[in-house]
């Protein structure tokens, strides 16, 4: 009996060029990230050096960038690499010396830029950052000397885009002091990202808030990349000076003058920064990315996940110690910490709104004028904001655009429409009748108006329906009603195709000849009933027809106070009476500003031409 052969373990073969292409198209947003990755490694190396030498004065170790058009070089005074570190970490894709995989808790992690037991001390963790240099160069040259041993030799590593590398041990004089130098000879097609001015700009872009000193040199002299600490970390002579400085910084990095700035401070996660209130209205739901730094290094300018969706009226600049970046280090990892930070920052924004409402009515008024929709979306789900701000929010009403607080002072009963169309139909008539109606057709408005009694217990809120409105219109006397009976009958017959009844009333303003009272829900119900009747038949159709409630009808209410209507109801010529009724219906439909059905458009055109033809025949 032959035993099966034992399967042998094999090692994956990696196509480095294919991997770099994958990173450039699917992980990193742009080749410019190569400089961020080099800065990140350098800063992590400095962090480890300070751990190794805690007594070293602050600022004694730094990072130096150099670019002259032919090479790009990044030097750091960090912990450096031994020969073993080079083989372990630079030549193994995906192995990060910042990640304690399989390392016992009491054993330090070793590598380029780290000797620590706390992985949270470092920015990078995924062990693929150095590969980003292949986006702009075909070869990476690393020269390093470890700070762990005073007489440590220098180690040279050359990695090439075809996946090969060489390692040499050199005398200590090849790198006179501990640290690491990475040199790139950019490809011709990478000039956009490796020109001296661009390297300097990228250094400032990614590293302006880094805690370690970073300089740039193009061969003509060195300049500081991060000359000042973050504005929230500086001291100012007065609170006003601090507020102005934060606003100026927000304008500089975000590109707009903020309406106000909200200082953010969450010590539990080492987060500091500012939220800048936008000075212009933005559509609800439009995403606005925030500028997020992690340990001083710029992570993203478009981080949407740091705030809830309702907070689209601000843009943030923050620096955090304990938020986790994703593998690309261009967004944040969604975990419990990020969720807690999002909730805490949302609470800071609520507190700012509360302070403005309590102590700065001018600021609150400017804020609500611009961002009332954002506040309405928040008030729907936040009872505290509802109680504070609902009376001050602007609404469209029969008294014009006003706050609910002002509106409720003159209208103890507040009626609210279900659509903008319905409000436009009744606004003029309701205002003349003394009714207080709020347009509930805009997002959140109807729901918020119905919650007004929670704040103003003396106010009653109800939905506006046709019966409520018509009950406030004055009936005509019996004689006038009888005299107009024939005309009304002909008008009802002419408008039956639109499921529309006709009534005669008196109401203000007298300039309005007719009012069309109809709701979107009623039209939908009539359409549904008509389609059901067309599709049903036989015994079941008869039974369902008998059980079905009659669909609500539209109402064309003619105004007896209007001279045109008084002339129309006296018409005794049947065809002309029908035509005038159709014209009055068409005019009322146009005034309602709702979309016209094809049959209504046809009726308006036909009635106009018929009236014109009648006038011409009369004159001839």
Coordinates of C-alpha atoms in Angstrom, one line a residue:
X1 CA 0.0 0.0 0.0
X2 CA 1.4 3.4 -1.1
X3 CA 0.9 6.2 1.3
X4 CA 0.0 9.6 -0.2
X5 CA 2.8 12.1 -0.3
X6 CA 2.8 14.8 2.4
X7 CA 1.9 18.2 1.0
X8 CA 4.8 20.6 1.3
X9 CA 4.3 24.2 2.5
X10 CA 5.2 26.9 -0.1
X11 CA 5.6 30.6 0.2
X12 CA 3.5 33.1 -1.9
X13 CA 5.4 34.8 -4.6
X14 CA 4.7 38.6 -4.8
X15 CA 4.8 40.6 -8.0
X16 CA 6.0 43.8 -6.5
X17 CA 5.2 45.9 -9.6
X18 CA 1.6 44.5 -9.6
X19 CA 1.3 45.3 -5.9
X20 CA 2.5 48.9 -6.4
X21 CA 0.0 49.3 -9.2
X22 CA -2.7 48.0 -6.9
X23 CA -1.8 50.4 -4.2
X24 CA -1.7 53.4 -6.6
X25 CA -5.1 52.7 -8.0
X26 CA -7.0 51.3 -5.1
X27 CA -5.4 52.2 -1.8
X28 CA -3.8 55.6 -2.1
X29 CA -5.6 58.6 -3.6
X30 CA -2.5 60.1 -5.2
X31 CA 1.2 59.5 -5.6
X32 CA 1.8 62.5 -3.4
X33 CA 1.2 60.3 -0.3
X34 CA 4.8 59.0 -0.7
X35 CA 6.1 62.0 1.2
X36 CA 3.5 61.5 3.9
X37 CA 4.6 57.9 4.4
X38 CA 8.2 59.0 4.6
X39 CA 7.4 61.7 7.1
X40 CA 5.3 59.2 9.1
X41 CA 8.1 56.7 9.3
X42 CA 10.5 59.5 10.3
X43 CA 8.2 60.8 13.1
X44 CA 7.6 57.3 14.4
X45 CA 11.4 56.9 14.5
X46 CA 11.7 60.1 16.5
X47 CA 9.0 58.9 18.9
X48 CA 11.0 55.7 19.6
X49 CA 14.2 57.7 20.0
X50 CA 12.6 59.8 22.7
X51 CA 11.4 56.6 24.4
X52 CA 14.9 55.3 24.3
X53 CA 16.4 58.6 25.6
X54 CA 13.6 60.3 27.7
X55 CA 16.0 62.9 29.1
X56 CA 16.7 64.4 25.7
X57 CA 15.5 68.0 25.5
X58 CA 12.4 68.6 23.4
X59 CA 13.3 69.6 19.8
X60 CA 16.7 68.0 20.0
X61 CA 15.7 65.4 17.3
X62 CA 14.1 66.4 14.1
X63 CA 13.3 65.6 10.4
X64 CA 14.9 67.3 7.4
X65 CA 13.5 67.2 3.9
X66 CA 15.7 67.9 0.8
X67 CA 14.8 68.2 -2.9
X68 CA 16.8 69.8 -5.7
X69 CA 15.0 68.4 -8.8
X70 CA 17.2 65.3 -9.1
X71 CA 16.7 63.6 -5.7
X72 CA 14.3 63.7 -2.8
X73 CA 15.8 63.0 0.6
X74 CA 14.2 62.6 4.0
X75 CA 16.5 62.4 7.1
X76 CA 15.5 61.8 10.7
X77 CA 17.3 61.6 14.0
X78 CA 15.2 58.6 15.0
X79 CA 16.1 55.3 16.6
X80 CA 17.5 53.9 13.3
X81 CA 17.8 50.3 12.1
X82 CA 20.1 47.4 12.7
X83 CA 21.0 44.9 10.0
X84 CA 18.5 42.5 11.4
X85 CA 15.8 45.2 11.4
X86 CA 16.5 45.8 7.7
X87 CA 16.0 42.2 6.8
X88 CA 13.0 41.8 9.0
X89 CA 11.0 44.9 8.2
X90 CA 12.2 46.6 5.0
X91 CA 12.3 43.4 3.0
X92 CA 9.0 41.9 4.2
X93 CA 5.9 43.4 2.7
X94 CA 3.1 43.9 5.2
X95 CA 5.2 43.4 8.3
X96 CA 5.1 46.5 10.4
X97 CA 7.6 47.0 13.3
X98 CA 4.9 49.1 14.8
X99 CA 2.5 46.2 15.2
X100 CA 2.9 43.9 18.2
X101 CA 1.9 40.7 16.3
X102 CA 3.0 37.7 18.3
X103 CA 5.3 39.7 20.6
X104 CA 4.9 39.0 24.3
X105 CA 3.6 42.0 26.4
X106 CA 7.0 42.4 28.2
X107 CA 9.0 42.3 25.0
X108 CA 9.6 45.5 23.1
X109 CA 8.9 45.8 19.4
X110 CA 12.0 46.6 17.4
X111 CA 12.3 48.2 14.0
X112 CA 12.8 51.4 12.0
X113 CA 11.4 54.1 14.3
X114 CA 10.2 52.1 17.3
X115 CA 11.2 50.6 20.6
X116 CA 8.0 50.5 22.6
X117 CA 5.4 48.4 24.2
X118 CA 2.6 50.8 23.3
X119 CA 1.6 50.6 19.6
X120 CA -0.6 53.7 20.1
X121 CA 2.6 55.9 20.2
X122 CA 3.0 55.6 16.5
X123 CA 1.1 56.8 13.4
X124 CA 1.6 53.9 11.0
X125 CA 0.9 50.3 11.7
X126 CA 0.4 48.4 8.4
X127 CA 3.9 47.9 7.1
X128 CA 3.2 48.9 3.5
X129 CA 4.0 52.6 3.6
X130 CA 7.5 52.4 2.1
X131 CA 6.1 50.8 -1.0
X132 CA 4.4 54.1 -1.8
X133 CA 7.8 55.5 -2.8
X134 CA 7.7 53.2 -5.8
X135 CA 4.9 55.4 -7.0
X136 CA 7.4 58.1 -7.9
X137 CA 10.8 56.2 -8.0
X138 CA 12.1 52.9 -9.3
X139 CA 14.6 52.5 -6.5
X140 CA 14.6 53.3 -2.8
X141 CA 17.9 53.9 -1.0
X142 CA 17.9 53.7 2.8
X143 CA 20.9 54.4 4.9
X144 CA 20.5 54.0 8.7
X145 CA 22.4 53.7 11.9
X146 CA 20.8 52.4 15.1
X147 CA 20.7 54.5 18.3
X148 CA 20.5 51.5 20.5
X149 CA 24.3 50.7 20.3
X150 CA 26.8 53.6 20.5
X151 CA 29.3 52.0 18.0
X152 CA 26.6 50.5 15.8
X153 CA 27.6 50.3 12.1
X154 CA 25.6 51.9 9.3
X155 CA 23.4 49.7 7.2
X156 CA 22.5 50.4 3.6
X157 CA 19.4 48.9 1.9
X158 CA 18.5 49.4 -1.8
X159 CA 15.1 48.2 -2.9
X160 CA 14.1 48.1 -6.5
X161 CA 10.7 48.1 -8.2
X162 CA 11.3 44.6 -9.7
X163 CA 11.2 43.1 -6.1
X164 CA 15.0 42.7 -5.6
X165 CA 17.1 44.4 -2.9
X166 CA 20.6 44.5 -1.5
X167 CA 21.9 45.0 2.0
X168 CA 25.4 46.2 3.0
X169 CA 27.0 46.9 6.4
X170 CA 29.1 50.1 6.3
X171 CA 31.3 51.8 8.7
X172 CA 29.6 54.1 11.2
X173 CA 31.2 57.1 9.4
X174 CA 28.8 56.4 6.5
X175 CA 26.0 57.8 8.7
X176 CA 27.7 59.9 11.4
X177 CA 24.8 60.1 13.8
X178 CA 21.9 57.7 14.6
X179 CA 18.9 58.0 12.5
X180 CA 17.7 57.1 8.9
X181 CA 18.1 58.7 5.5
X182 CA 15.8 57.7 2.7
X183 CA 16.8 58.9 -0.8
X184 CA 14.7 58.7 -4.0
X185 CA 15.8 59.4 -7.6
X186 CA 12.4 60.3 -9.1
X187 CA 11.2 59.0 -12.4
X188 CA 10.7 61.5 -15.2
X189 CA 7.0 61.1 -15.0
X190 CA 6.9 61.9 -11.3
X191 CA 8.1 65.5 -11.6
X192 CA 4.7 66.8 -10.6
X193 CA 5.2 65.4 -7.1
X194 CA 9.0 65.7 -6.6
X195 CA 9.9 69.2 -7.7
X196 CA 11.4 71.2 -4.8
X197 CA 8.5 73.6 -4.5
X198 CA 6.0 70.7 -4.5
X199 CA 8.0 68.8 -1.9
X200 CA 8.1 71.8 0.3
X201 CA 4.3 72.3 -0.2
X202 CA 3.6 68.7 0.5
X203 CA 5.7 68.8 3.7
X204 CA 3.7 71.8 5.0
X205 CA 0.4 70.2 3.8
X206 CA 1.0 66.9 5.7
X207 CA 3.3 68.0 8.5
X208 CA 2.3 71.5 9.6
X209 CA 1.0 70.3 13.0
X210 CA 3.8 67.7 13.7
X211 CA 5.3 68.1 17.2
X212 CA 8.8 67.4 16.1
X213 CA 10.8 70.1 14.1
X214 CA 10.7 69.5 10.4
X215 CA 12.7 71.6 7.9
X216 CA 13.0 71.8 4.1
X217 CA 16.1 72.6 2.0
X218 CA 16.3 73.0 -1.7
X219 CA 20.0 73.7 -1.8
X220 CA 19.7 77.4 -1.1
X221 CA 18.9 77.2 2.6
X222 CA 16.7 75.5 5.1
X223 CA 13.1 76.7 6.0
X224 CA 10.9 75.4 8.8
X225 CA 7.9 73.3 7.6
X226 CA 6.1 73.6 11.0
X227 CA 7.4 76.8 12.6
X228 CA 4.5 77.1 15.1
X229 CA 2.4 74.7 17.1
X230 CA -1.3 74.2 16.4
X231 CA -3.2 77.4 17.1
X232 CA -5.2 75.7 19.9
X233 CA -1.9 74.8 21.6
X234 CA -0.7 78.4 21.8
X235 CA -1.3 80.9 24.5
X236 CA -3.0 84.3 23.8
X237 CA -3.3 87.5 25.9
X238 CA -7.1 87.5 25.9
X239 CA -10.0 85.2 25.0
X240 CA -10.9 87.5 22.2
X241 CA -7.4 87.2 20.7
X242 CA -7.7 83.4 20.9
X243 CA -11.1 83.4 19.2
X244 CA -9.7 85.7 16.4
X245 CA -6.7 83.5 15.9
X246 CA -8.7 80.3 15.7
X247 CA -11.1 81.9 13.2
X248 CA -8.1 83.1 11.1
X249 CA -6.6 79.6 11.1
X250 CA -9.9 78.1 10.1
X251 CA -10.2 80.6 7.2
X252 CA -6.6 79.8 6.1
X253 CA -6.9 76.0 6.0
X254 CA -10.6 75.7 5.0
X255 CA -10.9 78.6 2.6
X256 CA -13.9 80.5 4.0
X257 CA -14.5 83.0 6.7
X258 CA -16.4 81.2 9.5
X259 CA -19.6 82.6 11.0
X260 CA -18.1 81.4 14.3
X261 CA -15.6 78.9 15.6
X262 CA -16.3 76.2 18.2
X263 CA -13.2 75.0 20.1
X264 CA -13.1 71.2 20.5
X265 CA -11.3 69.4 23.3
X266 CA -11.8 65.7 24.2
X267 CA -9.0 64.8 26.6
X268 CA -10.0 61.1 26.8
X269 CA -8.8 60.5 23.2
X270 CA -6.3 63.4 23.0
X271 CA -8.4 65.3 20.5
X272 CA -8.2 69.1 20.0
X273 CA -9.3 71.3 17.2
X274 CA -12.0 73.7 16.0
X275 CA -15.3 73.5 14.2
X276 CA -15.9 76.4 11.8
X277 CA -19.5 77.3 11.2
X278 CA -20.2 77.8 7.5
X279 CA -21.2 81.3 6.6
X280 CA -23.3 80.2 3.6
X281 CA -26.3 77.9 3.3
X282 CA -25.5 74.3 2.1
X283 CA -28.1 71.8 1.0
X284 CA -29.1 69.3 3.6
X285 CA -27.2 66.0 3.3
X286 CA -24.3 67.5 1.2
X287 CA -21.2 65.9 2.6
X288 CA -18.5 68.3 3.8
X289 CA -15.2 66.6 4.6
X290 CA -13.2 67.5 7.7
X291 CA -9.5 68.0 8.1
X292 CA -8.3 65.3 10.4
X293 CA -4.7 65.0 11.8
X294 CA -3.6 62.0 13.8
X295 CA -0.7 62.8 16.1
X296 CA 0.0 65.9 14.1
X297 CA 0.1 64.1 10.7
X298 CA -2.6 65.1 8.2
X299 CA -4.7 62.0 7.6
X300 CA -7.5 63.4 5.4
X301 CA -9.1 66.6 4.2
X302 CA -12.4 64.8 3.4
X303 CA -13.1 62.8 6.6
X304 CA -16.9 62.7 6.7
X305 CA -17.2 60.2 9.5
X306 CA -16.0 62.4 12.3
X307 CA -19.4 64.2 12.7
X308 CA -23.1 63.0 12.4
X309 CA -24.9 63.9 9.1
X310 CA -27.0 66.6 10.7
X311 CA -23.9 68.7 11.4
X312 CA -23.4 69.7 7.8
X313 CA -23.3 73.3 8.8
X314 CA -19.7 73.0 10.2
X315 CA -16.3 71.9 9.0
X316 CA -13.7 70.8 11.4
X317 CA -9.9 70.8 11.8
X318 CA -8.9 68.4 14.5
X319 CA -5.8 66.6 15.7
X320 CA -6.3 63.3 17.7
X321 CA -4.0 60.9 19.5
X322 CA -6.1 57.8 19.7
X323 CA -8.1 57.5 16.5
X324 CA -7.2 54.6 14.2
X325 CA -6.4 55.2 10.5
X326 CA -7.3 52.7 7.8
X327 CA -4.6 50.9 5.8
X328 CA -4.4 53.8 3.3
X329 CA -4.2 56.3 6.2
X330 CA -6.5 58.6 4.4
X331 CA -9.6 57.9 6.4
X332 CA -10.6 56.7 9.9
X333 CA -11.4 53.2 11.0
X334 CA -15.0 52.8 12.1
X335 CA -14.9 51.5 15.7
X336 CA -16.3 52.2 19.1
X337 CA -13.8 54.9 19.7
X338 CA -14.7 56.8 16.6
X339 CA -18.5 56.4 17.4
X340 CA -17.9 57.8 20.9
X341 CA -15.9 60.7 19.5
X342 CA -18.6 61.5 17.0
X343 CA -21.2 61.6 19.8
X344 CA -19.0 63.8 21.9
X345 CA -18.3 66.3 19.1
X346 CA -22.0 66.4 18.4
X347 CA -22.6 67.3 22.0
X348 CA -20.1 70.1 21.7
X349 CA -22.1 71.5 18.8
X350 CA -25.3 71.3 20.7
X351 CA -23.7 73.1 23.6
X352 CA -22.5 75.9 21.3
X353 CA -26.1 76.3 20.0
X354 CA -27.4 76.4 23.5
X355 CA -24.8 79.1 24.5
X356 CA -25.8 81.2 21.5
X357 CA -29.5 80.9 22.3
X358 CA -28.8 81.9 25.9
X359 CA -26.3 84.7 25.6
X360 CA -25.8 85.8 22.0
X361 CA -29.1 86.5 20.2
X362 CA -27.4 88.3 17.3
X363 CA -25.2 85.3 16.6
X364 CA -28.1 83.0 16.9
X365 CA -30.2 85.0 14.5
X366 CA -27.4 85.0 11.9
X367 CA -26.8 81.3 12.4
X368 CA -30.5 80.5 12.0
X369 CA -30.9 82.7 9.0
X370 CA -28.2 80.6 7.2
X371 CA -28.7 77.2 8.8
X372 CA -32.3 76.9 9.9
X373 CA -32.7 73.6 7.9
X374 CA -29.8 72.0 9.7
X375 CA -31.3 73.0 13.1
X376 CA -34.7 71.8 12.1
X377 CA -33.3 68.4 11.2
X378 CA -31.6 68.3 14.6
X379 CA -34.6 69.5 16.5
X380 CA -36.7 66.7 15.1
X381 CA -34.6 64.2 17.0
X382 CA -33.2 66.2 19.9
X383 CA -35.7 67.4 22.5
X384 CA -33.3 69.8 24.1
X385 CA -32.7 71.6 20.8
X386 CA -36.4 71.5 20.2
X387 CA -37.2 73.3 23.4
X388 CA -34.4 75.9 23.0
X389 CA -34.9 76.8 19.4
X390 CA -38.3 75.8 18.0
X391 CA -39.9 79.2 18.9
X392 CA -37.0 81.0 17.0
X393 CA -37.0 78.9 13.8
X394 CA -38.4 80.7 10.7
X395 CA -41.4 79.3 8.9
X396 CA -43.5 80.4 5.9
X397 CA -46.9 81.4 7.2
X398 CA -50.0 83.5 6.3
X399 CA -48.3 86.3 8.2
X400 CA -45.2 86.0 6.0
X401 CA -41.8 84.4 7.0
X402 CA -41.8 84.6 10.7
X403 CA -40.8 82.6 13.8
X404 CA -43.3 80.3 15.5
X405 CA -43.0 82.4 18.7
X406 CA -44.2 85.5 16.9
X407 CA -46.9 83.6 15.0
X408 CA -48.3 81.9 18.1
X409 CA -48.7 85.3 19.8
X410 CA -51.5 86.3 17.3
X411 CA -52.8 82.8 16.5
X412 CA -53.7 80.5 19.4
X413 CA -54.9 77.9 16.8
X414 CA -52.2 77.1 14.3
X415 CA -53.2 75.3 11.1
X416 CA -50.6 73.5 9.1
X417 CA -50.7 72.3 5.5
X418 CA -49.3 69.0 4.3
X419 CA -47.8 70.4 1.2
X420 CA -46.4 73.6 -0.3
X421 CA -49.0 73.4 -3.0
X422 CA -51.9 73.2 -0.5
X423 CA -50.5 76.3 1.3
X424 CA -50.3 78.3 -1.9
X425 CA -53.9 77.4 -2.7
X426 CA -55.3 78.8 0.6
X427 CA -52.7 81.3 1.8
X428 CA -54.4 84.5 0.6
X429 CA -57.9 83.4 1.5
X430 CA -56.9 82.1 4.9
X431 CA -55.1 85.3 5.7
X432 CA -58.1 87.4 4.8
X433 CA -60.3 85.1 6.9
X434 CA -58.0 85.6 9.9
X435 CA -56.8 82.0 9.9
X436 CA -53.2 81.3 11.0
X437 CA -51.7 78.8 8.6
X438 CA -48.2 77.5 8.4
X439 CA -46.7 75.9 5.3
X440 CA -45.9 72.4 6.4
X441 CA -44.7 71.2 3.0
X442 CA -41.0 71.8 3.5
X443 CA -38.7 69.2 5.1
X444 CA -39.3 68.8 8.8
X445 CA -41.7 71.7 9.1
X446 CA -45.0 69.9 9.5
X447 CA -43.6 67.6 12.2
X448 CA -42.0 70.5 14.1
X449 CA -45.1 72.7 14.0
X450 CA -47.1 69.8 15.5
X451 CA -44.7 69.8 18.4
X452 CA -45.2 73.5 19.2
X453 CA -47.7 72.7 22.1
X454 CA -44.8 71.0 23.9
X455 CA -43.2 74.4 24.2
X456 CA -46.3 76.7 24.1
X457 CA -49.0 74.8 26.0
X458 CA -51.6 77.5 25.2
X459 CA -51.3 76.9 21.5
X460 CA -53.4 74.3 19.5
X461 CA -52.1 72.8 16.3
X462 CA -54.2 71.0 13.7
X463 CA -53.9 70.0 10.1
X464 CA -55.7 72.2 7.6
X465 CA -58.4 70.4 5.6
X466 CA -60.9 71.8 3.1
X467 CA -63.7 71.6 5.6
X468 CA -61.8 73.9 8.0
X469 CA -61.3 76.5 5.3
X470 CA -64.7 76.4 3.8
X471 CA -66.3 76.7 7.3
X472 CA -64.6 80.1 7.5
X473 CA -66.1 81.4 4.2
X474 CA -69.4 83.3 4.5
X475 CA -72.4 81.7 2.7
X476 CA -74.4 83.9 0.3
X477 CA -78.1 84.7 1.0
X478 CA -80.8 82.3 -0.1
X479 CA -82.0 84.5 -2.9
X480 CA -78.6 84.8 -4.5
X481 CA -78.1 81.0 -4.1
X482 CA -81.4 80.3 -5.9
X483 CA -80.7 82.8 -8.7
X484 CA -77.3 81.2 -9.3
X485 CA -78.7 77.6 -9.2
X486 CA -78.9 77.1 -12.9
X487 CA -75.4 78.3 -13.5
X488 CA -74.0 76.2 -10.7
X489 CA -75.6 73.1 -12.1
X490 CA -74.1 73.7 -15.5
X491 CA -70.7 74.4 -13.9
X492 CA -70.8 71.1 -11.9
X493 CA -71.7 69.3 -15.1
X494 CA -68.8 70.9 -17.0
X495 CA -66.3 70.1 -14.2
X496 CA -67.5 66.6 -13.4
X497 CA -64.7 65.1 -15.5
X498 CA -62.3 66.6 -12.8
X499 CA -64.3 65.2 -9.9
X500 CA -64.9 68.8 -8.9
X501 CA -67.9 70.3 -7.0
X502 CA -68.9 74.0 -7.4
X503 CA -70.1 76.2 -4.6
X504 CA -70.8 80.0 -4.2
X505 CA -69.5 81.8 -1.2
X506 CA -68.2 85.3 -0.2
X507 CA -64.7 85.8 1.0
X508 CA -61.8 88.2 0.9
X509 CA -60.0 89.4 -1.0
X510 CA -62.7 90.3 -3.5
X511 CA -60.2 90.4 -6.3
X512 CA -60.0 86.6 -6.1
X513 CA -62.7 85.2 -8.4
X514 CA -62.4 81.5 -7.3
X515 CA -60.6 79.2 -4.9
X516 CA -59.8 75.6 -5.9
X517 CA -59.7 73.5 -2.7
X518 CA -58.0 70.2 -3.4
X519 CA -55.3 68.1 -1.8
X520 CA -52.7 65.8 -3.3
X521 CA -54.0 62.9 -1.2
X522 CA -57.5 63.5 -2.5
X523 CA -56.3 63.5 -6.1
X524 CA -54.3 60.3 -5.6
X525 CA -57.4 58.7 -4.0
X526 CA -59.6 59.7 -7.0
X527 CA -57.0 58.4 -9.4
X528 CA -56.8 55.1 -7.5
X529 CA -60.5 54.7 -7.4
X530 CA -60.9 55.4 -11.1
X531 CA -58.2 52.9 -12.0
X532 CA -59.8 50.3 -9.7
X533 CA -63.2 50.8 -11.4
X534 CA -61.7 50.4 -14.8
X535 CA -59.9 47.2 -13.8
X536 CA -62.8 45.6 -11.9
X537 CA -65.8 44.0 -13.4
X538 CA -68.5 41.4 -12.8
X539 CA -70.0 40.4 -9.5
X540 CA -66.8 41.2 -7.5
X541 CA -66.5 44.6 -9.1
X542 CA -70.1 45.4 -8.2
X543 CA -69.6 44.3 -4.6
X544 CA -66.3 46.2 -4.2
X545 CA -68.0 49.2 -5.8
X546 CA -70.8 49.1 -3.3
X547 CA -68.3 48.8 -0.3
X548 CA -65.9 51.5 -1.5
X549 CA -66.3 54.8 0.1
X550 CA -66.7 57.7 -2.2
X551 CA -63.4 59.4 -3.1
X552 CA -63.0 63.0 -1.8
X553 CA -63.9 65.6 -4.4
X554 CA -62.2 68.9 -5.2
X555 CA -64.2 72.1 -4.7
X556 CA -64.3 75.2 -6.9
X557 CA -65.5 77.9 -4.6
X558 CA -66.7 81.0 -6.5
X559 CA -66.5 84.4 -4.8
X560 CA -69.8 86.3 -5.0
X561 CA -67.9 89.5 -4.1
X562 CA -65.9 89.3 -7.3
X563 CA -67.5 91.3 -10.2
X564 CA -66.5 88.7 -12.8
X565 CA -68.2 86.0 -10.8
X566 CA -71.4 88.0 -10.4
X567 CA -71.5 88.5 -14.2
X568 CA -70.8 84.8 -14.8
X569 CA -73.6 83.4 -12.6
X570 CA -76.1 85.6 -14.5
X571 CA -75.3 84.0 -17.9
X572 CA -78.3 82.2 -19.3
X573 CA -76.6 80.8 -22.5
X574 CA -75.7 77.2 -21.6
X575 CA -72.5 76.9 -23.7
X576 CA -71.1 80.2 -22.6
X577 CA -71.9 79.3 -18.9
X578 CA -70.0 76.0 -19.3
X579 CA -67.1 77.8 -20.9
X580 CA -66.9 80.5 -18.2
X581 CA -67.0 77.8 -15.5
X582 CA -64.1 76.0 -17.2
X583 CA -62.2 79.3 -17.5
X584 CA -62.7 80.0 -13.8
X585 CA -61.5 76.5 -12.9
X586 CA -58.4 76.8 -15.1
X587 CA -57.6 80.2 -13.5
X588 CA -57.9 78.8 -10.0
X589 CA -55.8 75.8 -10.9
X590 CA -53.1 78.1 -12.2
X591 CA -53.1 80.1 -9.0
X592 CA -52.7 77.0 -7.0
X593 CA -49.3 76.5 -8.6
X594 CA -49.5 72.8 -8.7
X595 CA -48.6 70.8 -11.8
X596 CA -51.4 70.7 -14.3
X597 CA -52.7 67.5 -15.7
X598 CA -52.9 67.3 -19.5
X599 CA -56.7 67.5 -19.4
X600 CA -56.5 70.7 -17.4
X601 CA -54.0 72.3 -19.7
X602 CA -56.2 71.4 -22.7
X603 CA -59.3 72.8 -20.8
X604 CA -57.5 76.2 -20.2
X605 CA -56.5 76.5 -23.8
X606 CA -60.0 75.6 -25.1
X607 CA -61.9 77.8 -22.7
X608 CA -59.7 80.8 -23.6
X609 CA -60.2 80.3 -27.3
X610 CA -64.0 79.8 -26.8
X611 CA -64.3 83.0 -24.8
X612 CA -62.2 84.8 -27.4
X613 CA -64.4 83.5 -30.2
X614 CA -67.5 84.5 -28.3
X615 CA -66.2 88.0 -27.8
X616 CA -65.3 88.4 -31.5
X617 CA -68.8 87.1 -32.6
X618 CA -70.4 89.6 -30.2
X619 CA -68.4 92.5 -31.6
X620 CA -69.0 91.7 -35.3

